[in-house]
Structures are given as C-alpha cells and as structure tokens.
Coordinates of C-alpha atoms and ligand atoms in Angstrom, one line a residue:
X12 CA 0.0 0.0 0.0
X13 CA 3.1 2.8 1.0
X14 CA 4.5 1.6 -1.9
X15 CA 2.2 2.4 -4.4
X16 CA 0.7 5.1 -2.9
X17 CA 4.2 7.0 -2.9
X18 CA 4.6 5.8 -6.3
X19 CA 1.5 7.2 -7.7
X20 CA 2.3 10.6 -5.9
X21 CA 5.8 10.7 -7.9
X22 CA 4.0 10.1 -11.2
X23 CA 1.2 12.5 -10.9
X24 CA 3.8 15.2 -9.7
X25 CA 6.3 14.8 -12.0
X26 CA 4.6 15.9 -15.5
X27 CA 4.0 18.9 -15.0
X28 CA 5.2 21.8 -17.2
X29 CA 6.5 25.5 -17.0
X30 CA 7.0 28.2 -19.0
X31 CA 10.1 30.0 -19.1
X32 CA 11.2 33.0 -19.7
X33 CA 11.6 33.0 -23.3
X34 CA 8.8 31.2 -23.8
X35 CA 10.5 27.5 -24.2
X36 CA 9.1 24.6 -22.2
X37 CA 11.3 23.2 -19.4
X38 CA 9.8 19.9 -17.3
X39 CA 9.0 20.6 -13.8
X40 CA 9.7 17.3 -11.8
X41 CA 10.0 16.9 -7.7
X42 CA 13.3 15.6 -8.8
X43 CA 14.2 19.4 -9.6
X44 CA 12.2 20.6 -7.0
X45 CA 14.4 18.5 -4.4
X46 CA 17.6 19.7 -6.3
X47 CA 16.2 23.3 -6.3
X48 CA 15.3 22.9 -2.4
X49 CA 18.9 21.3 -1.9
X50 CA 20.7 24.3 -3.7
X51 CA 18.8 27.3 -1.7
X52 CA 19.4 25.3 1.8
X53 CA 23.6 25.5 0.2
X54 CA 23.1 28.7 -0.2
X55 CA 21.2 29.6 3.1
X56 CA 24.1 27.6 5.0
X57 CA 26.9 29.3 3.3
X58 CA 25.6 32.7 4.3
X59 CA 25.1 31.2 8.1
X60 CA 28.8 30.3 8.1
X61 CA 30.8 33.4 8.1
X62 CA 34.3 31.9 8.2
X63 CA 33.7 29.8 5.3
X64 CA 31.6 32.6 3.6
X65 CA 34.5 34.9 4.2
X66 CA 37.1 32.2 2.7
X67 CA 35.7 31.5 -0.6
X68 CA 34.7 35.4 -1.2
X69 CA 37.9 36.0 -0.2
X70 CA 36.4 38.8 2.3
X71 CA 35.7 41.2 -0.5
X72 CA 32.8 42.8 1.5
X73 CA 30.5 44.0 -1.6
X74 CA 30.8 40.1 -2.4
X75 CA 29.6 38.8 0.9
X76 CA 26.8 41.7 1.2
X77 CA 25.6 40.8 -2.5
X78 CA 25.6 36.9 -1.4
X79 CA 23.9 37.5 2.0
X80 CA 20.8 39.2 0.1
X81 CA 20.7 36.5 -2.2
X82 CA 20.6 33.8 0.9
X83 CA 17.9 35.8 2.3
X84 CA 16.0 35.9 -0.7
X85 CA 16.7 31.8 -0.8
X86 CA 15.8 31.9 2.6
X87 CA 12.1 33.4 1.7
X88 CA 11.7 31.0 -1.3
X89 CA 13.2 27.7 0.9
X90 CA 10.6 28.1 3.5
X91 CA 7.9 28.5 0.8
X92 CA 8.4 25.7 -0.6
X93 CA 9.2 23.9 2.7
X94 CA 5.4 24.0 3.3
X95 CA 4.6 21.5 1.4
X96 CA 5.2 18.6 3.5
X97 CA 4.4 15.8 0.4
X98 CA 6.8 17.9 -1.5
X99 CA 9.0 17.5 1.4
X100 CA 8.1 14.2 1.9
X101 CA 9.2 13.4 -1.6
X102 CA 12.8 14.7 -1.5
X103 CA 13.0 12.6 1.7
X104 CA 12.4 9.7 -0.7
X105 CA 14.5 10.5 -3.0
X106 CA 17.5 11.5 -1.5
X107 CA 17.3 8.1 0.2
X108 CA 16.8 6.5 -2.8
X109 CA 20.2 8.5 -4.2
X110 CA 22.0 7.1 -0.8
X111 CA 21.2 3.6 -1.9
X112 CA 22.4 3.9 -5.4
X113 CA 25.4 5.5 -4.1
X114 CA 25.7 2.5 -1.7
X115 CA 25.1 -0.4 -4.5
X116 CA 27.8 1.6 -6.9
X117 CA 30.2 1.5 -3.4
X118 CA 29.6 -2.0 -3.3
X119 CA 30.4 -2.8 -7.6
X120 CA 33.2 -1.2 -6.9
X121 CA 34.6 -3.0 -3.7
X122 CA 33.7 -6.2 -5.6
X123 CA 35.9 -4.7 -8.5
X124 CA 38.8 -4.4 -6.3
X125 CA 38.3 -7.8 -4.6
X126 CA 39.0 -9.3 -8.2
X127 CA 42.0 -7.3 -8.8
X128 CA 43.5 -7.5 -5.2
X129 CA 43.0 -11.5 -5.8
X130 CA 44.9 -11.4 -9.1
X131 CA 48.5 -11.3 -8.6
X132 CA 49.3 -10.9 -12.5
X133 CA 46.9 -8.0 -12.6
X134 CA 48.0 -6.7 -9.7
X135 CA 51.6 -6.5 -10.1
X136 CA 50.9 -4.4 -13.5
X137 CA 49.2 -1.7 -11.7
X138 CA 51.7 -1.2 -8.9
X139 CA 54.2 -1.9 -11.4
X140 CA 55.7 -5.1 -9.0
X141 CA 55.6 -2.4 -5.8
X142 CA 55.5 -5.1 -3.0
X143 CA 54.4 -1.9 -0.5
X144 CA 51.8 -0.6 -2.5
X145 CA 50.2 -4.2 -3.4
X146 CA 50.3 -5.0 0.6
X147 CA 48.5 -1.8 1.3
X148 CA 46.1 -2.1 -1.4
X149 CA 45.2 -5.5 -0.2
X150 CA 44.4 -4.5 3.3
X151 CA 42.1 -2.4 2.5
X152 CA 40.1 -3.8 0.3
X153 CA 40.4 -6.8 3.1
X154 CA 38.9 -4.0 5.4
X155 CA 36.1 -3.1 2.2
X156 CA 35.4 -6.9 1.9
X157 CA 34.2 -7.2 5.4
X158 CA 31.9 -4.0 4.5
X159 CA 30.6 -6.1 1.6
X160 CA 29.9 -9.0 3.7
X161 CA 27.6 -6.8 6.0
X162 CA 25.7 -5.0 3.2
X163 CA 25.4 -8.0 1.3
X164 CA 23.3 -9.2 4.4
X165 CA 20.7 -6.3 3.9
X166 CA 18.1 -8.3 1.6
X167 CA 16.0 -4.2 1.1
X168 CA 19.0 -3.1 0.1
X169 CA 20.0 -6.4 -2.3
X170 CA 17.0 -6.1 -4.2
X171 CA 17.2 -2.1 -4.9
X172 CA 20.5 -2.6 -6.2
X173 CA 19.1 -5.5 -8.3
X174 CA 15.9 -3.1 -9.4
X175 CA 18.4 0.1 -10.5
X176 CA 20.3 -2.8 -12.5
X177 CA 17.4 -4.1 -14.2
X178 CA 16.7 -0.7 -14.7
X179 CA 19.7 0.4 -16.4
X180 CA 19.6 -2.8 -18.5
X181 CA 16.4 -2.4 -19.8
X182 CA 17.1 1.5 -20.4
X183 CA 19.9 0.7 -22.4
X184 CA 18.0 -2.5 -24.5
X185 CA 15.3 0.0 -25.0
X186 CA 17.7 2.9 -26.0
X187 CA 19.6 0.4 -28.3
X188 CA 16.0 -0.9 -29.8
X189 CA 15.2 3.0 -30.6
X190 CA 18.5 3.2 -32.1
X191 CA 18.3 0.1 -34.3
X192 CA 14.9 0.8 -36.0
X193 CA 14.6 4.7 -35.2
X194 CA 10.9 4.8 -37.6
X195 CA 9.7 1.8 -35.8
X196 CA 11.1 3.2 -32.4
X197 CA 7.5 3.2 -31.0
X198 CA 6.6 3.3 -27.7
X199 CA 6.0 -0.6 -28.0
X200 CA 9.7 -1.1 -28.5
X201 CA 10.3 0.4 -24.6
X202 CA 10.1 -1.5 -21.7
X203 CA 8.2 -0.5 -19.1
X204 CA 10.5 0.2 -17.1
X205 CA 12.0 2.6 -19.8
X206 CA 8.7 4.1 -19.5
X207 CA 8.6 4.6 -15.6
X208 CA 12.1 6.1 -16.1
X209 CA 10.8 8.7 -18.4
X210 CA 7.7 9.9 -16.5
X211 CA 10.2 9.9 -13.5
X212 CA 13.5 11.2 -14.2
X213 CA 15.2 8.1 -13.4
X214 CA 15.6 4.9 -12.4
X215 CA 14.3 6.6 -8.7
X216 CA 10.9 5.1 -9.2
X217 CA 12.0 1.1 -8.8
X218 CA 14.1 2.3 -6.1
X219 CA 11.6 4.0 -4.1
X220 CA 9.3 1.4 -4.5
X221 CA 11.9 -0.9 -3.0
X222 CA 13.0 1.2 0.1
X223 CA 9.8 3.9 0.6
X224 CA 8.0 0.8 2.9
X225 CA 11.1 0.6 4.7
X226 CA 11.7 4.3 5.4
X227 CA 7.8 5.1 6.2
X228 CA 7.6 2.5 9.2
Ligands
NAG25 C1 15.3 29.2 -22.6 O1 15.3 29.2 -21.2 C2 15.7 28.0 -20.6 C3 15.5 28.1 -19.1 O2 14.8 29.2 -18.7 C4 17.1 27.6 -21.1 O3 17.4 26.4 -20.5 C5 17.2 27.6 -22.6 O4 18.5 27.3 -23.0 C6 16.7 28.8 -23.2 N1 16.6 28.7 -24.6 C7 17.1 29.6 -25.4 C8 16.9 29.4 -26.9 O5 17.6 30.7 -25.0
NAG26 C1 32.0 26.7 9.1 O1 32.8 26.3 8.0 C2 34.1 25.9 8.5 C3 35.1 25.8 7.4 O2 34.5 25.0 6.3 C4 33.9 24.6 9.3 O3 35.1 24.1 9.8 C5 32.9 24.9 10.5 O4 32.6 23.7 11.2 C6 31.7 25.5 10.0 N1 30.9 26.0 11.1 C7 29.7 25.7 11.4 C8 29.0 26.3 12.5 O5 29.1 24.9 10.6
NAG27 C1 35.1 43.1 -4.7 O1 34.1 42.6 -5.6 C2 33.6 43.6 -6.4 C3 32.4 43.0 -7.2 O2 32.7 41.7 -7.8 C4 34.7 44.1 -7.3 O3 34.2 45.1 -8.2 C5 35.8 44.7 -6.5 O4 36.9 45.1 -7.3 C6 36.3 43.7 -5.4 N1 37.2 44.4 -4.5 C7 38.4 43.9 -4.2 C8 39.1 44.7 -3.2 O5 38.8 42.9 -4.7
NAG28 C1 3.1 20.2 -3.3 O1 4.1 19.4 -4.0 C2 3.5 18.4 -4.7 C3 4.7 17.6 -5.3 O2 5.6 18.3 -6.0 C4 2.6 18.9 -5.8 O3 2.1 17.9 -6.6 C5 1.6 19.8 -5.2 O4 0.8 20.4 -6.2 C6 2.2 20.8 -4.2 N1 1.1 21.5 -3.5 C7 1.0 22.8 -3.4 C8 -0.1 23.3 -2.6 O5 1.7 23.5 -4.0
NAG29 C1 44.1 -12.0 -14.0 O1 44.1 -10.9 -14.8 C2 44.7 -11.2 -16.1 C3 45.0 -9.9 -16.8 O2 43.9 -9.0 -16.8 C4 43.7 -12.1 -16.8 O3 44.1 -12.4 -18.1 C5 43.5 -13.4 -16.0 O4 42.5 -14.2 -16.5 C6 43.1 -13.1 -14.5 N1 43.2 -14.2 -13.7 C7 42.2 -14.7 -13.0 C8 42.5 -15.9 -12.2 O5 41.1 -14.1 -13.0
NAG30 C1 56.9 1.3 -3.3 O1 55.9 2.2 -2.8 C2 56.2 2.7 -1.5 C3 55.0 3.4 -0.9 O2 54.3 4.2 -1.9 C4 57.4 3.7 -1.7 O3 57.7 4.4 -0.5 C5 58.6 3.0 -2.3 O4 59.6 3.9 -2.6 C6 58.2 2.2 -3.5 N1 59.3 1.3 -3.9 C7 59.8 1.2 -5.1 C8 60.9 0.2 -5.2 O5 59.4 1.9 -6.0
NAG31 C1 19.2 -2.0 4.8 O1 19.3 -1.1 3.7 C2 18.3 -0.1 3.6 C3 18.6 0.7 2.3 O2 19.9 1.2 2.3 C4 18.4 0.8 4.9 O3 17.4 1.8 4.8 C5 18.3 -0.1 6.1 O4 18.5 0.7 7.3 C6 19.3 -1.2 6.1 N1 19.0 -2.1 7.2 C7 20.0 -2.4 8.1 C8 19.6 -3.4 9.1 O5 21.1 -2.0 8.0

C-alpha cells in the first residue's frame, strides 16, 4: 500500500510543465524541485557560516553583502516551498533512494577491487611489482570486503541494487532498440520500465518502490 501510494504521488507530480522566460518549455519534476530545495538550503548555509563565507569570497565585502541578500532571498523562497510537506516528503524519498544507489555503486566497486586484489598478475601491473603498495592495497580492500559482507546481508538493500540494474539494463535495451529501427522506435519497443524512467526522471521510481516501505515505518 506505502509503496504504491508513494509511487502514484511521484508520477502524478512529476509531469508537470512550466514556461520560461523565453517562452520555451522546461519539465517541472519533484526531482528538480528536491535539487532546487537542496541548492537554496547550500546557499542559506553558506551565508550562516561566516568563516567559510568569508574564505571563498575571499572577504571582498560587496561580495559577501551581495551573497547574504541573495541567501535571504533563498531563505524566503526555501521556506515556501518547505510547506509542502508531500513535496518534502518526496525529497526525503528521493535522496534516500540517491543514498542507496550511491551505496550499490560502493559495493560494484569493492567487488571490483576484490577481483584485482586476488589477481596477482593484474595486480603486479598496476603497482608496477611495488610489493608496498600491493600490501597496502590489499588490506584495504580486506577492510572493504568485510563492508561487503555486511551490506550483502541487507536483503532491502539487495533487491534495490538489483531493481536500478534491471533498470539500467532495460534502459539501455530499449535505447539500443530505438537506435536500431529509429521509424519503428515506438513506444511498443520500450520497456516498461524505460517508460517509468521517463515519467520519473530516473531509475528513482524502482528504487523507491523498493525502500519507501522501509523508510515510512
Ligand atoms: C530558454 O530558457 C531555458 C531556461 O529558462 C534555457 O534552458 C534555454 O536554454 C533557453 N533557450 C534559449 C533558446 O535561449
Ligand atoms: C563553518 O565552516 C568551517 C570551514 O569550512 C567549518 O570548519 C565549520 O565547522 C563551519 N561552522 C559551522 C558552525 O558549521
Ligand atoms: C570586490 O568585488 C567587487 C564585485 O565583484 C569588485 O568590483 C571589487 O573590485 C572587489 N574588491 C576587491 C578589493 O577585490
Ligand atoms: C506540493 O508538492 C507536490 C509535489 O511536487 C505537488 O504535486 C503539489 O501540487 C504541491 N502542493 C501545493 C499546494 O503547491
Ligand atoms: C588476472 O588478470 C589477467 C589480466 O587481466 C587475466 O588475463 C587473468 O584471466 C586473470 N586471472 C584470474 C584468475 O582471474
Ligand atoms: C613502493 O611504494 C612505496 C609506498 O608508496 C614507496 O615508498 C617505495 O619507494 C616504492 N618502492 C619502489 C621500489 O618503488
Ligand atoms: C538496509 O538497507 C536499507 C537501504 O539502504 C536501509 O534503509 C536499512 O537501514 C538497512 N538495514 C539495516 C539493518 O542496516
């Protein structure tokens, strides 16, 4: 039920469209929404932080005066759009769902380094026969594998990481399809999970579905 229900509210947000200034189209998602929400609460920290606001304008005061208004301006427009709790709600979602495809490209990549730390040939290439740097390489991805082990035992996050690769799969077969016959490249030739992708921005959707239960609990 809290799956689909957050599902639906992703699709029927994210199809919206706005006018811009010159009077092209550009698609409104929640996915730019979040982004847009994420770079105002940047900007609105920066301006908070004074040491670090005074480092990277490099204290030229008509700098920092001209950023402050614009942070209280983003300030104005943050808590705006902060009160819409689905919106917020949504962004929630998402940026967990960004943390676990961070997390299942972490883990490709430790299981990347377990093959190479386990092949002597290989490895002795790439530290061109450095006895120091192959020892150090293989204690930590000894240190990465027991990282593995623990993720590996988190079945919610398993099955995401198999979702975003079916995902990516069928977005490429699709995209390749499209390619191949580009007069027959009907919607018929995309998967539906191509589809979900396009409506969503994403492979976000699959994701969500497989982790919004386990956040909303
Ligand atoms: C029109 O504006 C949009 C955003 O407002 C911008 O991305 C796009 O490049 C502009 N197009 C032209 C032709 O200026
Ligand atoms: C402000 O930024 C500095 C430098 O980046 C950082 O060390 C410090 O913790 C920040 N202060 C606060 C209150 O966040
Ligand atoms: C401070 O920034 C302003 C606006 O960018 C610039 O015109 C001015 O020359 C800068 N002052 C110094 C001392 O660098
Ligand atoms: C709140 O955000 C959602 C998701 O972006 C949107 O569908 C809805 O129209 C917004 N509500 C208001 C009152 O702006
Ligand atoms: C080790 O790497 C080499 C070079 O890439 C490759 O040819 C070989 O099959 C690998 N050995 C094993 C056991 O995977
Ligand atoms: C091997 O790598 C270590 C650590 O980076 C370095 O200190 C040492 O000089 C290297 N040895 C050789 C023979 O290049
Ligand atoms: C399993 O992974 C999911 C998604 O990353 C996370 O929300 C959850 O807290 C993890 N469970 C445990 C027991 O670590």
């Amino acid at each position: 039920m809290q799956f689909s229900s957050i599902f639906l509210t992703l699709l029927a947000a994210t199809a919206v469209a706005a006018k811009g200034h010159n009077g092209t189209t550009k698609a409104v998602t929640d996915k730019s929404l979040c982004k847009q929400m994420a770079k105002l609460q940047d900007t609105v920290d920066l301006a908070a932080n004074t040491t670090k606001l005074d480092a990277k304008l490099k204290n030229n005061a008509t700098k920092i005066a001209d950023f402050e208004a614009k942070a209280s301006a983003a300030a104005t427009t943050l808590q705006t759009m902060q009160s819409n709790t689905t919106l917020v709600s949504t962004c929630a979602v998402i940026a967990a769902a960004n943390k676990v495809a961070d997390t299942c490209d972490n883990m490709k990549e430790i299981e990347k380094n377990m093959a190479l730390a386990a092949n002597t040939t290989k490895l002795d290439s790439k530290f061109k026969g450095n006895a120091t740097k192959i020892a150090e390489f293989q204690a930590k991805v000894s240190a990465q594998a027991t990282k593995l082990d623990t993720l590996n035992s988190n079945a919610t996050l398993t099955s995401a990481c198999s979702a975003i690769s079916a995902s990516a799969a069928a977005k490429k077969a699709a995209k390749a399809s499209a390619t191949s016959s580009s007069s027959t490249a009907s919607s018929t030739a995309k998967s539906g999970a191509a589809i979900i992708d396009a409506k969503t921005g994403g492979v976000l959707s699959l994701v969500v579905m497989a982790v919004a239960g386990t956040l909303m609990l």
